[in-house]
């Protein structure tokens, strides 16, 4: 068991009065031994395979604020775990290893109706498996879809102002829109950013959030360390001026108001930017090291706290404990 915990996540230092974010570790123990002072665990344990069984690696997280629940996706098998804010132990919610054609899972989000959208990463690359899935809050499969690209790597997903889900593609600079229409569920290519974004080796488009005024999507390109703005009205792409911030290996994005947290997974940093309302530019506020013994991939806000996914991506074969770690954010 690794003994070093989130203590190194000192925070994105800031002052609430100046509209900056502040991340503060809630504890250095496991979910069973630490709490946030409000009776909620400081971290959450995930079920996973032992080292002898091949280990488990987790990546995405979605939250259902209405139900106080969160969902976590597993790369190594595609299972989905479900936890609640008050319970230190999450449990398997959807099986993987081929269930509904799912052998791996990446980004995950929840819409206002509690429906869960899951990005399949390379699950459907070069084969006839689904690229994504949508489930009801009760765990019923609503749809499993292919996208119009046999080389897609669906990475992350966000809900747009129109209620549709928008998936990023790490293989090509495209965004896929998924919605239920009169003829059923459909996945279409919504935007193609190839006029400015060149496909490069490694992970291209990844984390995605809406801008403060909800006029655009903010999208991270981890292999180049750039942020891109996709206009929601037109799909037009433009580069966001990030004030010289080093965003290499940018993965998950978390926005609260104008504050944007960028998780740099393997660089073990969280960068805090302050966006202008329409996300055409951002001011660098701070960059802080995270726990050197963890590789965080993404996070989501639930109940005033940030939930961070410890992926174990730096281990050839992962071994537990498998955890979601929490940090404070000002309201």
GROMACS .gro file of C-alpha atoms in nm:
model
  331
    1UNK     CA    1   0.000   0.000   0.000
    2UNK     CA    2   0.129   0.343  -0.084
    3UNK     CA    3   0.160   0.557   0.228
    4UNK     CA    4   0.199   0.902   0.076
    5UNK     CA    5  -0.138   1.068   0.032
    6UNK     CA    6  -0.284   1.389  -0.094
    7UNK     CA    7  -0.086   1.605   0.149
    8UNK     CA    8   0.118   1.743  -0.140
    9UNK     CA    9  -0.196   1.889  -0.296
   10UNK     CA   10  -0.144   2.215  -0.113
   11UNK     CA   11  -0.401   2.384  -0.328
   12UNK     CA   12  -0.459   2.635  -0.594
   13UNK     CA   13  -0.386   2.917  -0.354
   14UNK     CA   14  -0.626   3.203  -0.374
   15UNK     CA   15  -0.851   3.439  -0.191
   16UNK     CA   16  -1.225   3.392  -0.217
   17UNK     CA   17  -1.278   3.766  -0.235
   18UNK     CA   18  -1.072   3.785  -0.554
   19UNK     CA   19  -1.267   3.499  -0.713
   20UNK     CA   20  -0.980   3.250  -0.710
   21UNK     CA   21  -1.000   2.880  -0.638
   22UNK     CA   22  -0.850   2.721  -0.330
   23UNK     CA   23  -0.780   2.348  -0.306
   24UNK     CA   24  -0.698   2.215   0.041
   25UNK     CA   25  -0.636   1.854   0.131
   26UNK     CA   26  -0.899   1.708   0.359
   27UNK     CA   27  -0.684   1.436   0.512
   28UNK     CA   28  -0.398   1.197   0.463
   29UNK     CA   29  -0.568   0.873   0.563
   30UNK     CA   30  -0.794   0.634   0.381
   31UNK     CA   31  -1.171   0.670   0.351
   32UNK     CA   32  -1.212   0.454   0.659
   33UNK     CA   33  -0.995   0.677   0.882
   34UNK     CA   34  -1.051   1.035   0.772
   35UNK     CA   35  -1.351   1.266   0.733
   36UNK     CA   36  -1.409   1.622   0.619
   37UNK     CA   37  -1.563   1.748   0.941
   38UNK     CA   38  -1.918   1.718   0.809
   39UNK     CA   39  -1.938   1.342   0.848
   40UNK     CA   40  -1.840   1.275   0.487
   41UNK     CA   41  -1.536   1.062   0.401
   42UNK     CA   42  -1.219   1.242   0.294
   43UNK     CA   43  -1.166   0.974   0.030
   44UNK     CA   44  -1.369   0.694  -0.123
   45UNK     CA   45  -1.259   0.336  -0.177
   46UNK     CA   46  -1.330   0.167  -0.509
   47UNK     CA   47  -1.360  -0.204  -0.562
   48UNK     CA   48  -1.084  -0.335  -0.784
   49UNK     CA   49  -0.886  -0.638  -0.883
   50UNK     CA   50  -0.583  -0.739  -0.681
   51UNK     CA   51  -0.231  -0.730  -0.821
   52UNK     CA   52  -0.249  -1.106  -0.878
   53UNK     CA   53  -0.573  -1.061  -1.075
   54UNK     CA   54  -0.421  -0.797  -1.300
   55UNK     CA   55  -0.515  -0.482  -1.109
   56UNK     CA   56  -0.761  -0.206  -1.191
   57UNK     CA   57  -0.708   0.141  -1.333
   58UNK     CA   58  -0.977   0.409  -1.312
   59UNK     CA   59  -1.009   0.728  -1.514
   60UNK     CA   60  -1.341   0.912  -1.545
   61UNK     CA   61  -1.593   1.042  -1.293
   62UNK     CA   62  -1.944   1.179  -1.328
   63UNK     CA   63  -2.166   1.319  -1.056
   64UNK     CA   64  -2.541   1.322  -1.000
   65UNK     CA   65  -2.584   1.625  -0.776
   66UNK     CA   66  -2.955   1.563  -0.728
   67UNK     CA   67  -2.895   1.215  -0.586
   68UNK     CA   68  -2.559   1.288  -0.421
   69UNK     CA   69  -2.399   1.008  -0.622
   70UNK     CA   70  -2.088   0.966  -0.833
   71UNK     CA   71  -1.989   0.716  -1.104
   72UNK     CA   72  -1.633   0.607  -1.181
   73UNK     CA   73  -1.515   0.434  -1.499
   74UNK     CA   74  -1.254   0.159  -1.521
   75UNK     CA   75  -1.006   0.148  -1.807
   76UNK     CA   76  -0.905  -0.214  -1.743
   77UNK     CA   77  -1.233  -0.392  -1.810
   78UNK     CA   78  -1.493  -0.120  -1.852
   79UNK     CA   79  -1.689  -0.162  -1.531
   80UNK     CA   80  -1.864   0.136  -1.373
   81UNK     CA   81  -1.865   0.188  -0.999
   82UNK     CA   82  -2.116   0.395  -0.808
   83UNK     CA   83  -2.070   0.573  -0.476
   84UNK     CA   84  -2.251   0.827  -0.264
   85UNK     CA   85  -2.116   1.131  -0.083
   86UNK     CA   86  -2.183   0.985   0.263
   87UNK     CA   87  -2.050   0.633   0.209
   88UNK     CA   88  -1.676   0.562   0.210
   89UNK     CA   89  -1.710   0.249  -0.006
   90UNK     CA   90  -1.820   0.254  -0.369
   91UNK     CA   91  -1.954  -0.060  -0.537
   92UNK     CA   92  -1.973  -0.208  -0.883
   93UNK     CA   93  -2.278  -0.065  -1.058
   94UNK     CA   94  -2.229  -0.196  -1.412
   95UNK     CA   95  -2.015  -0.496  -1.497
   96UNK     CA   96  -1.745  -0.471  -1.763
   97UNK     CA   97  -1.548  -0.737  -1.951
   98UNK     CA   98  -1.784  -0.731  -2.247
   99UNK     CA   99  -2.111  -0.631  -2.078
  100UNK     CA  100  -2.311  -0.439  -2.342
  101UNK     CA  101  -1.998  -0.466  -2.559
  102UNK     CA  102  -1.791  -0.260  -2.313
  103UNK     CA  103  -1.431  -0.363  -2.249
  104UNK     CA  104  -1.297  -0.025  -2.140
  105UNK     CA  105  -1.450   0.304  -2.026
  106UNK     CA  106  -1.312   0.657  -2.004
  107UNK     CA  107  -1.499   0.985  -1.953
  108UNK     CA  108  -1.839   0.979  -1.785
  109UNK     CA  109  -2.102   1.241  -1.706
  110UNK     CA  110  -2.462   1.271  -1.588
  111UNK     CA  111  -2.737   1.492  -1.732
  112UNK     CA  112  -3.019   1.671  -1.550
  113UNK     CA  113  -3.241   1.364  -1.581
  114UNK     CA  114  -2.982   1.145  -1.411
  115UNK     CA  115  -2.887   0.962  -1.731
  116UNK     CA  116  -2.526   0.842  -1.740
  117UNK     CA  117  -2.314   0.890  -2.053
  118UNK     CA  118  -1.997   0.680  -2.090
  119UNK     CA  119  -1.714   0.732  -2.338
  120UNK     CA  120  -1.552   0.412  -2.458
  121UNK     CA  121  -1.204   0.536  -2.543
  122UNK     CA  122  -1.069   0.287  -2.801
  123UNK     CA  123  -1.344   0.032  -2.729
  124UNK     CA  124  -1.486   0.063  -3.082
  125UNK     CA  125  -1.163   0.141  -3.267
  126UNK     CA  126  -1.114  -0.092  -3.562
  127UNK     CA  127  -1.399  -0.324  -3.464
  128UNK     CA  128  -1.778  -0.329  -3.443
  129UNK     CA  129  -1.810  -0.266  -3.069
  130UNK     CA  130  -1.991   0.042  -2.935
  131UNK     CA  131  -1.804   0.369  -2.888
  132UNK     CA  132  -2.035   0.498  -2.614
  133UNK     CA  133  -2.327   0.406  -2.390
  134UNK     CA  134  -2.616   0.581  -2.218
  135UNK     CA  135  -2.784   0.434  -1.907
  136UNK     CA  136  -3.082   0.527  -1.696
  137UNK     CA  137  -3.029   0.607  -1.324
  138UNK     CA  138  -3.160   0.256  -1.256
  139UNK     CA  139  -2.885   0.102  -1.469
  140UNK     CA  140  -3.098   0.018  -1.774
  141UNK     CA  141  -2.915   0.045  -2.106
  142UNK     CA  142  -3.081   0.319  -2.311
  143UNK     CA  143  -2.846   0.302  -2.607
  144UNK     CA  144  -2.503   0.180  -2.721
  145UNK     CA  145  -2.382   0.370  -3.025
  146UNK     CA  146  -2.117   0.373  -3.291
  147UNK     CA  147  -1.987   0.711  -3.407
  148UNK     CA  148  -1.922   0.807  -3.771
  149UNK     CA  149  -1.549   0.735  -3.742
  150UNK     CA  150  -1.402   0.386  -3.715
  151UNK     CA  151  -1.083   0.531  -3.566
  152UNK     CA  152  -1.242   0.732  -3.284
  153UNK     CA  153  -1.108   0.737  -2.929
  154UNK     CA  154  -1.386   0.893  -2.724
  155UNK     CA  155  -1.220   1.048  -2.421
  156UNK     CA  156  -1.442   1.285  -2.222
  157UNK     CA  157  -1.799   1.410  -2.228
  158UNK     CA  158  -1.995   1.716  -2.116
  159UNK     CA  159  -2.360   1.816  -2.131
  160UNK     CA  160  -2.429   2.120  -2.349
  161UNK     CA  161  -2.687   2.395  -2.300
  162UNK     CA  162  -2.922   2.206  -2.532
  163UNK     CA  163  -2.917   1.898  -2.306
  164UNK     CA  164  -2.720   1.687  -2.554
  165UNK     CA  165  -2.393   1.514  -2.464
  166UNK     CA  166  -2.072   1.619  -2.640
  167UNK     CA  167  -1.782   1.372  -2.658
  168UNK     CA  168  -1.421   1.462  -2.738
  169UNK     CA  169  -1.211   1.250  -2.972
  170UNK     CA  170  -0.847   1.189  -2.880
  171UNK     CA  171  -0.760   1.058  -3.224
  172UNK     CA  172  -0.904   1.338  -3.440
  173UNK     CA  173  -0.997   1.700  -3.363
  174UNK     CA  174  -1.369   1.628  -3.369
  175UNK     CA  175  -1.653   1.650  -3.120
  176UNK     CA  176  -1.943   1.405  -3.131
  177UNK     CA  177  -2.294   1.508  -3.029
  178UNK     CA  178  -2.527   1.246  -2.876
  179UNK     CA  179  -2.895   1.309  -2.819
  180UNK     CA  180  -3.231   1.135  -2.823
  181UNK     CA  181  -3.454   1.253  -3.106
  182UNK     CA  182  -3.782   1.156  -3.265
  183UNK     CA  183  -3.615   0.856  -3.429
  184UNK     CA  184  -3.423   0.747  -3.121
  185UNK     CA  185  -3.068   0.803  -3.001
  186UNK     CA  186  -2.817   0.930  -3.253
  187UNK     CA  187  -2.445   1.013  -3.258
  188UNK     CA  188  -2.333   1.275  -3.511
  189UNK     CA  189  -2.015   1.466  -3.578
  190UNK     CA  190  -2.093   1.810  -3.439
  191UNK     CA  191  -1.765   1.994  -3.495
  192UNK     CA  192  -1.440   1.938  -3.684
  193UNK     CA  193  -1.150   2.151  -3.563
  194UNK     CA  194  -0.897   2.031  -3.822
  195UNK     CA  195  -0.875   2.380  -3.973
  196UNK     CA  196  -0.660   2.477  -3.672
  197UNK     CA  197  -0.593   2.157  -3.479
  198UNK     CA  198  -0.346   1.910  -3.624
  199UNK     CA  199  -0.368   1.547  -3.516
  200UNK     CA  200  -0.045   1.454  -3.342
  201UNK     CA  201   0.097   1.148  -3.171
  202UNK     CA  202  -0.051   1.085  -2.829
  203UNK     CA  203  -0.379   1.210  -2.684
  204UNK     CA  204  -0.535   1.497  -2.874
  205UNK     CA  205  -0.873   1.630  -2.756
  206UNK     CA  206  -0.956   1.531  -2.398
  207UNK     CA  207  -1.117   1.725  -2.114
  208UNK     CA  208  -1.424   1.935  -2.194
  209UNK     CA  209  -1.638   2.187  -2.003
  210UNK     CA  210  -1.867   2.475  -2.098
  211UNK     CA  211  -1.760   2.838  -2.069
  212UNK     CA  212  -1.900   3.056  -1.792
  213UNK     CA  213  -2.156   3.217  -2.023
  214UNK     CA  214  -2.225   2.877  -2.186
  215UNK     CA  215  -2.148   3.013  -2.531
  216UNK     CA  216  -1.864   2.768  -2.594
  217UNK     CA  217  -1.691   2.448  -2.496
  218UNK     CA  218  -1.341   2.464  -2.351
  219UNK     CA  219  -1.141   2.160  -2.466
  220UNK     CA  220  -0.794   2.046  -2.363
  221UNK     CA  221  -0.535   1.902  -2.600
  222UNK     CA  222  -0.294   1.720  -2.374
  223UNK     CA  223  -0.018   1.633  -2.620
  224UNK     CA  224   0.036   1.998  -2.715
  225UNK     CA  225  -0.068   2.168  -2.391
  226UNK     CA  226  -0.328   2.388  -2.560
  227UNK     CA  227  -0.686   2.482  -2.480
  228UNK     CA  228  -0.938   2.521  -2.760
  229UNK     CA  229  -1.269   2.708  -2.775
  230UNK     CA  230  -1.554   2.555  -2.975
  231UNK     CA  231  -1.842   2.797  -3.032
  232UNK     CA  232  -2.169   2.631  -2.933
  233UNK     CA  233  -2.359   2.840  -3.189
  234UNK     CA  234  -2.141   2.749  -3.489
  235UNK     CA  235  -1.891   2.479  -3.389
  236UNK     CA  236  -1.611   2.712  -3.497
  237UNK     CA  237  -1.279   2.651  -3.323
  238UNK     CA  238  -1.025   2.903  -3.195
  239UNK     CA  239  -0.728   2.882  -2.962
  240UNK     CA  240  -0.765   3.013  -2.607
  241UNK     CA  241  -0.488   3.247  -2.487
  242UNK     CA  242  -0.374   3.079  -2.164
  243UNK     CA  243  -0.127   3.343  -2.045
  244UNK     CA  244   0.177   3.124  -2.102
  245UNK     CA  245   0.057   2.844  -1.874
  246UNK     CA  246   0.231   2.508  -1.910
  247UNK     CA  247  -0.058   2.269  -1.982
  248UNK     CA  248   0.132   1.970  -2.117
  249UNK     CA  249  -0.053   1.649  -2.033
  250UNK     CA  250  -0.371   1.846  -1.961
  251UNK     CA  251  -0.640   1.589  -1.887
  252UNK     CA  252  -0.953   1.663  -1.687
  253UNK     CA  253  -1.103   2.012  -1.668
  254UNK     CA  254  -1.317   2.144  -1.382
  255UNK     CA  255  -1.486   2.482  -1.402
  256UNK     CA  256  -1.655   2.675  -1.121
  257UNK     CA  257  -1.769   3.017  -1.232
  258UNK     CA  258  -1.476   3.173  -1.414
  259UNK     CA  259  -1.221   2.951  -1.239
  260UNK     CA  260  -1.083   2.659  -1.438
  261UNK     CA  261  -0.875   2.379  -1.289
  262UNK     CA  262  -0.661   2.186  -1.537
  263UNK     CA  263  -0.532   1.848  -1.418
  264UNK     CA  264  -0.194   1.765  -1.571
  265UNK     CA  265  -0.193   1.390  -1.507
  266UNK     CA  266   0.163   1.257  -1.545
  267UNK     CA  267   0.316   1.597  -1.467
  268UNK     CA  268   0.134   1.578  -1.130
  269UNK     CA  269   0.021   1.937  -1.134
  270UNK     CA  270  -0.307   2.125  -1.111
  271UNK     CA  271  -0.310   2.458  -1.293
  272UNK     CA  272  -0.560   2.725  -1.197
  273UNK     CA  273  -0.673   2.962  -1.472
  274UNK     CA  274  -0.928   3.241  -1.459
  275UNK     CA  275  -1.133   3.244  -1.778
  276UNK     CA  276  -1.306   3.543  -1.924
  277UNK     CA  277  -1.683   3.474  -1.951
  278UNK     CA  278  -1.677   3.360  -2.314
  279UNK     CA  279  -1.351   3.162  -2.275
  280UNK     CA  280  -1.154   3.344  -2.542
  281UNK     CA  281  -0.869   3.399  -2.298
  282UNK     CA  282  -0.755   3.299  -1.950
  283UNK     CA  283  -0.526   3.441  -1.684
  284UNK     CA  284  -0.278   3.211  -1.509
  285UNK     CA  285  -0.340   3.220  -1.134
  286UNK     CA  286  -0.124   2.938  -1.001
  287UNK     CA  287   0.023   2.595  -1.059
  288UNK     CA  288   0.059   2.348  -0.773
  289UNK     CA  289   0.211   2.003  -0.738
  290UNK     CA  290  -0.020   1.717  -0.650
  291UNK     CA  291   0.066   1.406  -0.448
  292UNK     CA  292   0.379   1.257  -0.612
  293UNK     CA  293   0.249   0.905  -0.547
  294UNK     CA  294  -0.074   0.957  -0.741
  295UNK     CA  295  -0.164   1.025  -1.104
  296UNK     CA  296  -0.490   1.218  -1.105
  297UNK     CA  297  -0.679   1.211  -1.433
  298UNK     CA  298  -0.991   1.418  -1.376
  299UNK     CA  299  -1.236   1.540  -1.117
  300UNK     CA  300  -1.588   1.667  -1.058
  301UNK     CA  301  -1.758   1.885  -0.800
  302UNK     CA  302  -2.008   1.727  -0.563
  303UNK     CA  303  -2.147   1.886  -0.249
  304UNK     CA  304  -1.894   2.169  -0.253
  305UNK     CA  305  -1.594   1.937  -0.282
  306UNK     CA  306  -1.375   1.830  -0.568
  307UNK     CA  307  -1.355   1.453  -0.624
  308UNK     CA  308  -1.026   1.350  -0.788
  309UNK     CA  309  -0.965   1.014  -0.958
  310UNK     CA  310  -0.641   0.839  -0.860
  311UNK     CA  311  -0.577   0.637  -1.177
  312UNK     CA  312  -0.268   0.424  -1.093
  313UNK     CA  313  -0.160   0.494  -1.452
  314UNK     CA  314   0.203   0.504  -1.341
  315UNK     CA  315   0.197   0.137  -1.238
  316UNK     CA  316   0.245  -0.141  -1.491
  317UNK     CA  317   0.007  -0.356  -1.288
  318UNK     CA  318  -0.205  -0.155  -1.051
  319UNK     CA  319  -0.248  -0.247  -0.689
  320UNK     CA  320  -0.478  -0.098  -0.430
  321UNK     CA  321  -0.603   0.084  -0.249
  322UNK     CA  322  -0.814   0.232  -0.531
  323UNK     CA  323  -0.944   0.570  -0.424
  324UNK     CA  324  -1.126   0.889  -0.506
  325UNK     CA  325  -0.961   1.171  -0.310
  326UNK     CA  326  -1.143   1.489  -0.212
  327UNK     CA  327  -1.030   1.851  -0.186
  328UNK     CA  328  -1.206   2.168  -0.074
  329UNK     CA  329  -1.322   2.442  -0.307
  330UNK     CA  330  -1.475   2.773  -0.204
  331UNK     CA  331  -1.836   2.838  -0.293
   0.00000   0.00000   0.00000
